[in-house]
Amino acid sequence: MRTTVEISDEQRARLLALAAARGEKGFSKLVQEALDLYLEEIEGAERGARIERALASIGSVSDEVAERMSRVSREIRESWR
């Protein structure tokens, strides 16, 4: 898909130099690769933040509530049989 993106003259020059070093005429492929890497990094960071929040919640449930949850889970599993 074609689109228009504003970049600085310096960014354009650097992209063209990188593309030329790779034997490519334009820098579209470089921009695609950069976007893929950026999106993967952002998604990984969000996933990492969710994991950190989950780990931080360990121990936040009282023993009484944990026991009740465990008992209810057992009862539900037994009713499926």
Short mmCIF file of C-alpha atoms in Angstrom, two decimals:
data_model
loop_
_atom_site.label_atom_id
_atom_site.label_comp_id
_atom_site.label_asym_id
_atom_site.label_seq_id
_atom_site.Cartn_x
_atom_site.Cartn_y
_atom_site.Cartn_z
CA MET A 1 0.00 0.00 0.00
CA ARG A 2 1.26 3.43 -0.83
CA THR A 3 1.03 6.31 1.62
CA THR A 4 2.70 9.63 2.35
CA VAL A 5 4.87 10.03 5.43
CA GLU A 6 6.72 13.17 6.47
CA ILE A 7 10.42 12.60 7.22
CA SER A 8 13.31 15.00 7.59
CA ASP A 9 15.91 15.56 4.89
CA GLU A 10 18.48 13.88 7.13
CA GLN A 11 16.28 10.80 7.59
CA ARG A 12 15.74 10.58 3.83
CA ALA A 13 19.47 10.85 3.15
CA ARG A 14 20.29 8.18 5.73
CA LEU A 15 17.62 5.85 4.37
CA LEU A 16 18.87 6.31 0.81
CA ALA A 17 22.45 5.61 1.94
CA LEU A 18 21.37 2.43 3.75
CA ALA A 19 19.34 1.30 0.76
CA ALA A 20 22.26 1.94 -1.59
CA ALA A 21 24.59 -0.04 0.67
CA ARG A 22 22.14 -2.94 0.38
CA GLY A 23 21.91 -2.57 -3.39
CA GLU A 24 18.35 -1.28 -3.34
CA LYS A 25 17.10 1.70 -5.35
CA GLY A 26 14.53 3.00 -2.87
CA PHE A 27 14.03 2.81 0.85
CA SER A 28 10.49 1.40 1.07
CA LYS A 29 11.76 -2.00 2.19
CA LEU A 30 13.84 -0.36 4.94
CA VAL A 31 10.81 1.56 6.19
CA GLN A 32 8.72 -1.63 6.20
CA GLU A 33 11.40 -3.46 8.19
CA ALA A 34 11.71 -0.56 10.64
CA LEU A 35 7.93 -0.47 11.16
CA ASP A 36 7.81 -4.23 11.74
CA LEU A 37 10.59 -4.02 14.34
CA TYR A 38 8.95 -1.05 16.06
CA LEU A 39 5.52 -2.70 16.19
CA GLU A 40 6.99 -5.96 17.53
CA GLU A 41 8.85 -4.03 20.22
CA ILE A 42 5.74 -2.09 21.27
CA GLU A 43 3.61 -5.24 21.36
CA GLY A 44 6.30 -7.03 23.37
CA ALA A 45 6.48 -4.16 25.85
CA GLU A 46 2.70 -4.19 26.29
CA ARG A 47 2.76 -7.96 26.81
CA GLY A 48 5.59 -7.54 29.31
CA ALA A 49 3.62 -4.90 31.20
CA ARG A 50 0.60 -7.23 31.44
CA ILE A 51 2.83 -10.01 32.78
CA GLU A 52 4.37 -7.63 35.34
CA ARG A 53 0.90 -6.57 36.53
CA ALA A 54 -0.15 -10.21 36.85
CA LEU A 55 2.99 -11.09 38.79
CA ALA A 56 2.51 -8.05 41.03
CA SER A 57 -0.93 -9.34 41.99
CA ILE A 58 0.52 -12.55 43.44
CA GLY A 59 -0.28 -12.65 47.12
CA SER A 60 -2.91 -9.93 46.89
CA VAL A 61 -5.75 -12.38 47.57
CA SER A 62 -6.29 -13.35 51.19
CA ASP A 63 -5.91 -16.98 52.23
CA GLU A 64 -9.64 -17.14 52.93
CA VAL A 65 -10.58 -15.87 49.46
CA ALA A 66 -8.00 -18.13 47.82
CA GLU A 67 -9.40 -21.18 49.64
CA ARG A 68 -12.95 -20.28 48.62
CA MET A 69 -11.89 -19.83 44.98
CA SER A 70 -10.13 -23.18 45.07
CA ARG A 71 -13.17 -24.90 46.62
CA VAL A 72 -15.57 -23.39 44.07
CA SER A 73 -13.25 -24.41 41.22
CA ARG A 74 -13.17 -28.00 42.52
CA GLU A 75 -16.96 -28.05 42.80
CA ILE A 76 -17.35 -26.78 39.25
CA ARG A 77 -14.89 -29.36 37.89
CA GLU A 78 -16.68 -32.16 39.75
CA SER A 79 -20.06 -31.08 38.39
CA TRP A 80 -18.73 -31.44 34.82
CA ARG A 81 -18.04 -35.15 35.27
#
